[in-house]
Tab-separated table of C-alpha atoms and ligand atoms in Angstrom:
chain	number	residue	atom	x	y	z
A	92	MET	CA	99.575	110.376	71.684
A	93	PHE	CA	103.130	109.686	70.505
A	94	SER	CA	105.854	110.181	73.053
A	95	SER	CA	108.190	111.347	69.866
A	96	ASN	CA	108.553	114.841	68.253
A	97	ARG	CA	108.240	115.622	64.696
A	98	SER	CA	111.370	117.500	64.614
A	99	GLU	CA	113.158	114.711	66.139
A	100	PHE	CA	113.043	112.978	62.736
A	101	GLY	CA	114.765	115.889	60.482
A	102	PRO	CA	113.382	119.143	58.644
A	103	ASN	CA	112.344	117.204	55.382
A	104	PHE	CA	111.144	113.805	57.190
A	105	VAL	CA	107.862	112.520	55.454
A	106	PHE	CA	105.235	111.114	57.035
A	107	GLY	CA	102.498	109.485	55.007
A	108	ALA	CA	100.007	106.841	54.805
A	109	ALA	CA	99.412	103.957	52.266
A	110	THR	CA	96.986	102.408	50.652
A	111	ALA	CA	97.237	100.147	47.372
A	112	ALA	CA	94.217	99.840	44.191
A	113	TYR	CA	92.888	96.431	44.745
A	114	GLN	CA	92.600	96.841	48.755
A	115	ILE	CA	90.519	100.247	48.467
A	116	GLU	CA	89.272	101.413	44.932
A	117	GLY	CA	86.127	99.010	43.777
A	118	GLY	CA	85.242	100.899	41.217
A	119	GLN	CA	84.956	97.844	38.885
A	120	THR	CA	83.065	100.073	35.963
A	121	GLY	CA	84.704	102.432	34.195
A	122	GLY	CA	86.810	100.228	31.770
A	123	ARG	CA	88.735	98.294	33.888
A	124	GLY	CA	89.702	95.143	32.836
A	125	PRO	CA	90.385	92.187	35.285
A	126	SER	CA	92.968	91.283	37.627
A	127	ILE	CA	94.536	88.079	38.878
A	128	TRP	CA	92.613	89.210	42.498
A	129	ASP	CA	89.582	89.410	40.765
A	130	THR	CA	89.550	85.316	39.742
A	131	PHE	CA	91.703	84.552	43.044
A	132	SER	CA	88.979	85.868	45.415
A	133	ALA	CA	86.449	84.351	42.774
A	134	THR	CA	87.841	80.855	43.492
A	135	PRO	CA	86.154	79.195	46.450
A	136	GLY	CA	88.307	78.694	49.220
A	137	ASN	CA	91.004	81.481	48.635
A	138	VAL	CA	90.236	84.096	50.684
A	139	LYS	CA	88.022	84.058	53.854
A	140	ASN	CA	84.146	84.374	53.501
A	141	GLY	CA	84.716	84.598	49.746
A	142	ASP	CA	85.472	88.370	49.875
A	143	THR	CA	86.629	90.339	46.920
A	144	GLY	CA	87.438	93.570	45.979
A	145	ALA	CA	84.728	94.504	43.875
A	146	VAL	CA	83.515	97.374	46.040
A	147	ALA	CA	86.418	97.230	48.531
A	148	CYS	CA	86.403	100.937	49.797
A	149	ASP	CA	84.664	102.419	47.074
A	150	HIS	CA	87.899	104.934	47.023
A	151	TYR	CA	86.860	105.050	43.233
A	152	HIS	CA	83.849	107.566	44.115
A	153	ARG	CA	85.068	108.548	47.621
A	154	TRP	CA	88.096	109.395	46.960
A	155	PRO	CA	87.952	113.306	47.878
A	156	GLU	CA	86.790	112.125	51.121
A	157	ASP	CA	89.736	110.370	51.663
A	158	LEU	CA	92.412	112.966	50.277
A	159	ASP	CA	91.062	115.188	53.143
A	160	LEU	CA	91.543	112.614	56.191
A	161	ILE	CA	95.120	112.261	54.661
A	162	ARG	CA	94.981	116.342	54.669
A	163	ASP	CA	93.454	116.404	57.987
A	164	GLY	CA	95.381	114.373	59.461
A	165	GLY	CA	98.261	116.458	58.493
A	166	PHE	CA	100.185	113.883	56.702
A	167	ASP	CA	102.879	115.315	54.023
A	168	GLY	CA	102.545	112.548	51.155
A	169	TYR	CA	100.313	109.465	50.014
A	170	ARG	CA	101.548	106.184	48.795
A	171	PHE	CA	98.919	105.078	46.539
A	172	SER	CA	99.256	102.372	43.579
A	173	PHE	CA	97.924	102.769	40.234
A	174	ALA	CA	95.781	99.460	38.804
A	175	TRP	CA	97.554	98.253	35.745
A	176	PRO	CA	94.038	96.682	34.610
A	177	ARG	CA	92.255	100.315	35.484
A	178	LEU	CA	94.740	101.759	33.097
A	179	ILE	CA	95.454	98.936	30.285
A	180	PRO	CA	92.675	96.690	30.535
A	181	ASP	CA	94.534	94.088	28.744
A	182	GLY	CA	98.262	94.428	30.215
A	183	THR	CA	99.209	95.728	27.005
A	184	GLY	CA	97.611	97.527	23.922
A	185	ALA	CA	94.980	99.528	24.448
A	186	VAL	CA	94.558	102.408	27.091
A	187	ASN	CA	91.106	102.901	29.215
A	188	GLN	CA	90.915	107.102	28.808
A	189	ALA	CA	88.569	106.398	31.535
A	190	GLY	CA	91.462	105.528	33.944
A	191	LEU	CA	93.611	107.580	32.745
A	192	ASP	CA	90.985	110.530	33.818
A	193	PHE	CA	90.312	108.745	37.124
A	194	TYR	CA	94.349	108.878	38.363
A	195	ASP	CA	94.335	112.410	37.163
A	196	ARG	CA	91.856	113.315	39.185
A	197	LEU	CA	93.336	112.012	41.830
A	198	ILE	CA	96.807	113.053	41.571
A	199	ASP	CA	95.661	116.963	40.943
A	200	GLY	CA	93.286	116.271	44.175
A	201	MET	CA	97.070	115.797	46.230
A	202	LEU	CA	98.722	118.585	45.046
A	203	ALA	CA	95.787	120.790	45.929
A	204	ARG	CA	95.670	119.744	49.050
A	205	GLY	CA	99.626	119.988	49.766
A	206	ILE	CA	99.939	115.911	49.657
A	207	LYS	CA	103.058	114.624	47.876
A	208	PRO	CA	101.827	111.729	45.461
A	209	PHE	CA	103.956	108.556	46.051
A	210	ALA	CA	103.152	105.809	43.371
A	211	THR	CA	103.549	102.519	43.460
A	212	LEU	CA	103.089	100.719	39.683
A	213	TYR	CA	102.115	97.437	40.644
A	214	HIS	CA	100.548	96.269	44.098
A	215	TRP	CA	99.225	92.837	42.945
A	216	ASP	CA	96.702	93.377	40.455
A	217	LEU	CA	98.419	92.271	37.190
A	218	PRO	CA	95.811	92.167	34.202
A	219	SER	CA	94.212	88.304	33.848
A	220	ALA	CA	95.099	88.718	30.143
A	221	LEU	CA	98.891	88.978	30.937
A	222	GLN	CA	98.357	85.978	33.432
A	223	ASP	CA	96.804	83.754	30.405
A	224	GLN	CA	100.515	84.229	29.094
A	225	GLY	CA	102.247	82.890	31.837
A	226	GLY	CA	102.008	86.508	34.050
A	227	TRP	CA	105.314	86.690	35.924
A	228	MET	CA	106.486	83.083	34.848
A	229	ASN	CA	106.854	84.911	31.347
A	230	ARG	CA	110.540	86.442	30.352
A	231	ASP	CA	107.937	88.856	28.493
A	232	ILE	CA	106.695	90.628	31.703
A	233	ALA	CA	109.703	92.995	32.162
A	234	ASN	CA	108.747	94.685	28.341
A	235	TRP	CA	105.154	94.547	29.425
A	236	PHE	CA	105.821	96.110	32.448
A	237	ALA	CA	107.980	98.779	31.428
A	238	ASP	CA	105.497	99.821	28.229
A	239	TYR	CA	103.055	100.293	31.230
A	240	ALA	CA	105.674	102.245	33.548
A	241	ALA	CA	106.337	104.336	30.499
A	242	LEU	CA	102.336	105.022	30.007
A	243	VAL	CA	102.283	106.123	33.669
A	244	ALA	CA	105.585	108.475	33.060
A	245	ARG	CA	104.326	110.247	30.214
A	246	ASN	CA	100.657	110.930	31.823
A	247	PHE	CA	101.774	111.332	35.618
A	248	GLY	CA	105.632	111.401	35.679
A	249	ASP	CA	105.722	115.392	36.329
A	250	ARG	CA	103.688	115.425	38.840
A	251	LEU	CA	104.562	112.627	41.056
A	252	HIS	CA	107.259	113.147	44.041
A	253	ALA	CA	108.301	109.453	43.756
A	254	THR	CA	107.535	106.225	41.894
A	255	ALA	CA	108.443	102.842	42.870
A	256	THR	CA	107.783	100.073	40.650
A	257	ILE	CA	106.844	97.286	42.605
A	258	ASN	CA	105.838	96.678	46.067
A	259	GLU	CA	106.960	93.514	47.837
A	260	PRO	CA	109.049	91.255	44.858
A	261	TRP	CA	109.060	88.305	47.946
A	262	CYS	CA	105.088	88.060	47.682
A	263	VAL	CA	104.660	88.407	43.900
A	264	ALA	CA	107.453	86.058	43.672
A	265	PHE	CA	107.592	82.987	46.747
A	266	LEU	CA	103.734	83.916	48.625
A	267	SER	CA	101.979	83.621	45.300
A	268	HIS	CA	104.020	81.227	43.122
A	269	PHE	CA	105.656	78.514	45.874
A	270	LEU	CA	103.376	78.938	49.191
A	271	GLY	CA	99.946	79.662	46.672
A	272	LYS	CA	98.758	82.197	49.114
A	273	HIS	CA	98.281	84.644	46.767
A	274	ALA	CA	96.840	85.044	43.454
A	275	PRO	CA	97.660	83.443	41.063
A	276	GLY	CA	98.026	80.623	43.694
A	277	HIS	CA	101.189	78.280	42.167
A	278	ARG	CA	102.521	76.137	44.457
A	279	ASP	CA	105.347	75.031	41.891
A	280	VAL	CA	108.977	75.685	42.881
A	281	ARG	CA	109.703	76.236	38.708
A	282	ALA	CA	107.024	78.501	38.605
A	283	ALA	CA	108.534	80.704	41.596
A	284	ALA	CA	112.261	80.828	40.496
A	285	ARG	CA	111.031	82.145	37.483
A	286	ALA	CA	109.086	84.696	39.145
A	287	MET	CA	111.608	85.520	41.857
A	288	HIS	CA	113.669	86.860	38.794
A	289	HIS	CA	111.144	88.226	36.436
A	290	VAL	CA	109.880	90.440	39.113
A	291	LEU	CA	113.257	91.947	39.308
A	292	PHE	CA	114.263	91.734	35.557
A	293	ALA	CA	110.957	93.866	35.237
A	294	HIS	CA	111.630	96.114	37.793
A	295	GLY	CA	114.898	97.294	36.134
A	296	THR	CA	113.568	96.937	32.817
A	297	ALA	CA	111.030	99.515	33.548
A	298	ILE	CA	113.451	102.034	35.834
A	299	GLY	CA	115.094	102.142	32.206
A	300	ALA	CA	112.188	103.158	30.617
A	301	LEU	CA	110.850	105.427	32.930
A	302	ARG	CA	113.923	107.366	33.204
A	303	ALA	CA	114.128	107.412	29.453
A	304	GLU	CA	110.333	109.215	29.730
A	305	GLY	CA	112.492	111.717	31.780
A	306	ALA	CA	110.744	110.253	35.289
A	307	LYS	CA	112.600	111.268	38.655
A	308	ASN	CA	112.995	109.983	41.789
A	309	LEU	CA	112.442	106.152	41.358
A	310	GLY	CA	112.544	103.448	43.981
A	311	ILE	CA	111.412	99.808	44.765
A	312	VAL	CA	110.028	98.385	47.939
A	313	THR	CA	110.798	95.669	49.399
A	314	ASN	CA	109.267	94.058	52.418
A	315	LEU	CA	111.960	92.487	54.529
A	316	GLN	CA	111.554	90.290	57.497
A	317	LYS	CA	113.728	90.068	60.951
A	318	CYS	CA	114.635	86.457	60.863
A	319	GLU	CA	115.868	84.833	64.143
A	320	PRO	CA	116.419	81.165	64.927
A	321	ALA	CA	114.288	79.775	67.362
A	322	SER	CA	116.950	78.296	69.789
A	323	ASP	CA	120.853	78.670	69.867
A	324	LYS	CA	121.143	75.174	67.886
A	325	PRO	CA	123.259	75.650	64.827
A	326	GLU	CA	120.439	74.027	62.664
A	327	ASP	CA	118.215	76.523	63.690
A	328	GLN	CA	120.588	79.198	62.826
A	329	GLN	CA	120.788	77.506	59.395
A	330	ALA	CA	117.369	77.693	59.350
A	331	SER	CA	116.847	81.539	59.981
A	332	ASP	CA	119.880	81.813	57.627
A	333	LEU	CA	117.769	80.186	54.932
A	334	PHE	CA	114.924	81.959	55.295
A	335	ASP	CA	116.506	85.247	55.448
A	336	GLY	CA	118.270	84.444	52.095
A	337	ILE	CA	114.836	83.923	50.516
A	338	PHE	CA	112.959	86.438	52.087
A	339	ASN	CA	115.496	89.045	52.260
A	340	ARG	CA	118.660	88.694	50.847
A	341	TRP	CA	117.720	87.124	47.019
A	342	TYR	CA	116.041	91.065	46.973
A	343	LEU	CA	118.200	93.178	48.377
A	344	ASP	CA	121.542	91.479	47.086
A	345	GLY	CA	120.060	91.331	43.593
A	346	LEU	CA	119.008	94.516	43.854
A	347	TYR	CA	121.814	96.576	45.711
A	348	LYS	CA	125.050	94.008	44.462
A	349	GLY	CA	123.624	92.790	41.000
A	350	GLN	CA	124.642	89.064	42.483
A	351	TYR	CA	121.856	86.493	43.675
A	352	PRO	CA	123.366	85.203	47.064
A	353	ALA	CA	125.158	81.757	46.288
A	354	ASP	CA	123.227	79.424	48.967
A	355	ILE	CA	119.839	80.470	47.428
A	356	VAL	CA	120.871	80.099	43.617
A	357	LYS	CA	122.212	76.874	44.605
A	358	LEU	CA	118.883	75.921	46.112
A	359	PHE	CA	116.711	77.296	43.215
A	360	ALA	CA	119.406	75.998	40.620
A	361	PRO	CA	117.853	73.412	38.496
A	362	HIS	CA	114.602	76.178	38.169
A	363	LEU	CA	115.701	79.254	37.265
A	364	PRO	CA	115.832	80.899	33.759
A	365	ARG	CA	118.423	79.750	31.735
A	366	GLY	CA	121.588	82.559	31.779
A	367	PHE	CA	119.562	84.954	34.301
A	368	GLU	CA	122.978	86.001	35.168
A	369	SER	CA	123.114	88.465	32.452
A	370	ASP	CA	120.434	90.467	33.503
A	371	MET	CA	121.845	91.093	36.863
A	372	GLU	CA	123.028	94.741	35.784
A	373	VAL	CA	119.342	95.605	34.590
A	374	VAL	CA	118.247	94.074	37.932
A	375	SER	CA	120.616	96.384	40.073
A	376	ALA	CA	119.808	99.547	38.156
A	377	PRO	CA	120.908	102.657	40.069
A	378	LEU	CA	117.879	103.563	42.468
A	379	ASP	CA	117.167	107.184	43.763
A	380	TRP	CA	115.627	105.677	46.766
A	381	ALA	CA	114.801	102.356	48.649
A	382	GLY	CA	111.311	101.640	50.172
A	383	ILE	CA	111.371	99.048	53.492
A	384	ASN	CA	108.014	97.709	54.435
A	385	TYR	CA	108.276	96.042	58.010
A	386	TYR	CA	105.877	94.592	60.142
A	387	SER	CA	107.347	91.498	62.514
A	388	ARG	CA	109.880	89.079	62.991
A	389	SER	CA	110.180	85.687	61.927
A	390	LEU	CA	111.134	82.704	64.300
A	391	LEU	CA	112.967	79.500	62.107
A	392	ARG	CA	113.698	76.241	63.154
A	393	HIS	CA	115.361	73.197	61.197
A	394	ASP	CA	112.492	71.164	59.451
A	395	PRO	CA	113.863	68.052	59.062
A	396	ALA	CA	110.882	66.773	57.355
A	397	ASN	CA	111.719	68.733	54.409
A	398	PRO	CA	114.988	68.193	53.045
A	399	GLY	CA	114.584	70.434	50.249
A	400	PHE	CA	113.739	73.350	52.283
A	401	PRO	CA	114.480	72.427	55.721
A	402	ALA	CA	113.237	75.680	57.475
A	403	LYS	CA	110.214	76.167	59.527
A	404	ALA	CA	108.410	78.982	60.691
A	405	VAL	CA	107.364	78.501	64.752
A	406	ASP	CA	104.867	80.517	67.063
A	407	GLY	CA	106.967	83.393	68.822
A	408	PRO	CA	106.417	84.103	72.624
A	409	LEU	CA	105.972	87.871	71.861
A	410	GLU	CA	102.706	89.908	72.035
A	411	LYS	CA	101.072	89.218	68.959
A	412	THR	CA	98.464	91.397	66.550
A	413	ASP	CA	95.095	90.555	65.128
A	414	ILE	CA	96.811	88.611	62.141
A	415	GLY	CA	99.354	86.715	64.651
A	416	TRP	CA	102.167	89.308	64.154
A	417	GLU	CA	104.936	89.679	66.707
A	418	ILE	CA	105.441	92.848	67.984
A	419	TYR	CA	108.588	93.299	67.610
A	420	PRO	CA	109.918	97.153	66.808
A	421	GLN	CA	113.425	96.441	67.489
A	422	GLY	CA	113.845	94.735	64.028
A	423	LEU	CA	112.651	97.515	62.244
A	424	THR	CA	116.004	99.340	63.738
A	425	GLU	CA	117.840	96.528	62.699
A	426	LEU	CA	116.823	96.239	58.914
A	427	LEU	CA	117.223	99.954	58.745
A	428	VAL	CA	120.636	99.751	59.736
A	429	ARG	CA	122.111	96.432	57.802
A	430	VAL	CA	120.149	97.950	54.746
A	431	SER	CA	121.977	101.034	54.926
A	432	ARG	CA	125.018	99.416	56.180
A	433	ASP	CA	125.290	96.273	53.393
A	434	TYR	CA	123.541	97.211	50.471
A	435	THR	CA	122.798	101.073	49.739
A	436	LYS	CA	123.349	104.671	50.659
A	437	VAL	CA	120.305	105.820	48.915
A	438	PRO	CA	117.662	107.789	51.211
A	439	LEU	CA	115.562	104.821	52.867
A	440	TYR	CA	111.764	105.196	53.704
A	441	VAL	CA	109.689	103.086	55.405
A	442	THR	CA	106.940	102.602	53.138
A	443	GLU	CA	104.777	100.641	55.224
A	444	ASN	CA	104.152	100.039	58.834
A	445	GLY	CA	101.473	99.179	61.293
A	446	MET	CA	99.507	96.292	62.517
A	447	ALA	CA	95.534	94.329	62.640
A	448	GLU	CA	93.664	95.082	65.983
A	449	VAL	CA	89.955	93.839	66.078
A	450	GLU	CA	87.440	96.367	65.352
A	451	GLY	CA	86.850	99.749	66.558
A	452	ALA	CA	87.646	103.335	66.412
A	453	ASP	CA	89.608	103.073	69.926
A	454	ASP	CA	93.213	101.600	69.193
A	455	PRO	CA	95.267	102.266	71.743
A	456	ARG	CA	97.235	99.112	71.015
A	457	ARG	CA	98.027	100.179	68.032
A	458	VAL	CA	99.404	103.629	69.102
A	459	GLY	CA	101.637	102.122	71.092
A	460	TYR	CA	102.645	100.022	68.052
A	461	TYR	CA	103.308	103.076	65.933
A	462	ASP	CA	104.926	105.206	68.717
A	463	ASP	CA	107.442	102.273	69.474
A	464	HIS	CA	108.127	101.387	65.527
A	465	LEU	CA	108.396	105.603	65.359
A	466	LYS	CA	110.699	105.270	68.197
A	467	ALA	CA	112.836	101.908	66.167
A	468	VAL	CA	113.016	104.936	63.223
A	469	ARG	CA	114.611	107.185	65.670
A	470	ALA	CA	117.190	104.386	66.798
A	471	ALA	CA	118.036	103.681	63.064
A	472	GLN	CA	118.948	106.876	62.300
A	473	GLU	CA	121.123	107.763	64.843
A	474	GLN	CA	122.778	104.662	64.077
A	475	GLY	CA	123.736	106.349	60.672
A	476	ALA	CA	120.865	104.890	58.283
A	477	ASP	CA	119.273	107.870	56.232
A	478	VAL	CA	115.631	107.476	57.200
A	479	ARG	CA	113.791	110.255	55.431
A	480	GLY	CA	110.264	109.101	55.518
A	481	TYR	CA	107.326	106.834	57.472
A	482	PHE	CA	104.229	105.802	55.588
A	483	ALA	CA	101.607	103.926	58.065
A	484	TRP	CA	99.684	101.358	56.415
A	485	SER	CA	96.900	101.768	56.336
A	486	LEU	CA	94.883	104.889	55.784
A	487	LEU	CA	91.540	102.742	55.748
A	488	ASP	CA	90.322	99.367	57.012
A	489	ASN	CA	90.686	97.267	53.804
A	490	TYR	CA	90.716	94.398	51.611
A	491	GLU	CA	93.300	92.199	53.415
A	492	TRP	CA	93.573	89.514	50.738
A	493	ALA	CA	93.513	86.310	51.772
A	494	GLU	CA	92.023	87.486	55.078
A	495	GLY	CA	89.276	89.292	53.344
A	496	TYR	CA	87.995	92.251	55.246
A	497	ASP	CA	88.487	90.254	58.291
A	498	LYS	CA	91.614	92.080	59.255
A	499	ARG	CA	91.990	95.736	59.731
A	500	PHE	CA	95.138	97.582	59.819
A	501	GLY	CA	93.611	101.318	59.119
A	502	ILE	CA	93.745	103.870	61.234
A	503	VAL	CA	90.206	105.118	59.759
A	504	HIS	CA	87.627	102.748	60.497
A	505	VAL	CA	85.508	101.925	57.582
A	506	ASP	CA	81.855	100.663	58.151
A	507	TYR	CA	81.962	98.477	54.786
A	508	ALA	CA	77.978	98.893	55.299
A	509	THR	CA	77.534	102.192	54.678
A	510	GLN	CA	81.170	103.219	53.666
A	511	GLN	CA	81.453	105.359	56.732
A	512	ARG	CA	85.210	106.640	57.720
A	513	THR	CA	85.918	107.314	61.484
A	514	PRO	CA	88.940	108.422	62.480
A	515	LYS	CA	90.544	105.991	64.983
A	516	SER	CA	92.553	107.376	68.272
A	517	SER	CA	96.202	105.925	65.913
A	518	TYR	CA	94.974	108.425	63.191
A	519	ARG	CA	94.319	110.949	66.239
A	520	ALA	CA	97.737	110.299	67.412
A	521	PHE	CA	99.509	111.095	64.336
A	522	GLN	CA	97.343	114.509	63.926
A	523	GLY	CA	98.691	115.334	67.151
A	524	LEU	CA	102.280	114.544	66.132
A	525	LEU	CA	101.846	116.393	62.820
A	526	HIS	CA	100.409	119.377	63.713
A	527	ASN	CA	102.856	119.982	66.642
A	528	LYS	CA	105.720	121.755	65.163
A	529	ARG	CA	107.910	121.070	67.693
B	1068	IFM	O1	97.687	94.309	53.315
B	1068	IFM	C1	99.272	94.405	53.028
B	1068	IFM	C2	100.312	94.804	51.807
B	1068	IFM	O2	98.856	95.229	50.798
B	1068	IFM	C3	101.247	94.936	51.697
B	1068	IFM	N1	102.017	94.943	52.696
B	1068	IFM	C4	101.649	94.235	53.818
B	1068	IFM	C5	100.150	94.752	53.935
B	1068	IFM	C6	99.470	93.872	55.549
B	1068	IFM	O3	99.585	92.334	55.141
């Protein structure tokens, strides 16, 4: 059981559960084109156990059961993503009717169950044909993405409660083009610098295209990390500021101030696309809401071995989740308050929060994690942050990217051999909170 009451969060507060297409759908039939995750995961050494999303949770076929779970849990909203290669197999050009039909059924299925659709246009499954042309390194991606966004708006816009352009631009750009941990797996500063700008330029261009099609309630989802120095030495504080700049300020300053932070521009200057400054009005297009994904904090230490990027994340002393991330609920309060104080007054949504835990349907540690993070949301509201919703990551155990199926974030257990779904104690705790109208 959670210790909060639903009514404390405000009368129209949205409780939801979240997933993403590649992590759950499977369903590579039906005309879906290949994505960068199909090829990245097929490359030996990239993903634990060589796992791929080919079948995942088979949500492509089992979606009615999954929507029933959301309804029965008492959730108001479902945050899902469209698979770009399912709708436009080559990324541009011909549209796949079977893909349109799938999302038609899914969205109508949500509405029939009284669930608000919160859509994300891009949660990392870039059509491979676009990667062949440079993907996020190519400025043309802004138009490719805007055309895809317009297609979604024309077909589904009137039925979506809210739409986010991009999920976690830091992961799209830095994790995937500098650290090489996610598809397309580049480790190249120029590739990263280009992707860091193009992902936000594409976001802003798509916002314009969505509005032109009459779409409403538009936002973006940034993943924010609480950055703290590993000691009180000034050089560790500098390392923390640097990491905060690359992880948080680049995206928040760009989106909400229309200007990238000077220290990070300086760091990437030779590699950024020429003339990026004149795109900043598009990057900072006004939004209707802002999504924040939060999991943990990073402790930073000065790293003299790496003069170009002298910051290194070190192991922290706090209790950790099964993926090794420290449990740090107050970081969520601090980040929500920071965004609302320093960046934007639009309504905020915690679009993802949750923890990886060892396999099993009895997950008391996860119940505690959620309980503490829900209290952290209340604390942020009390300090003035206009938080209007909270989405648990994730509805189902699913494909955890480079970790394959090894790490489980679901509030519902999935037996991948049989595809049987079993609600965990954490799901029951949400059910208790959400069915109790106090
Ligand atoms: O599984 C991911 C999700 O796709 C994006 N946010 C973080 C989650 C946990 O790593």
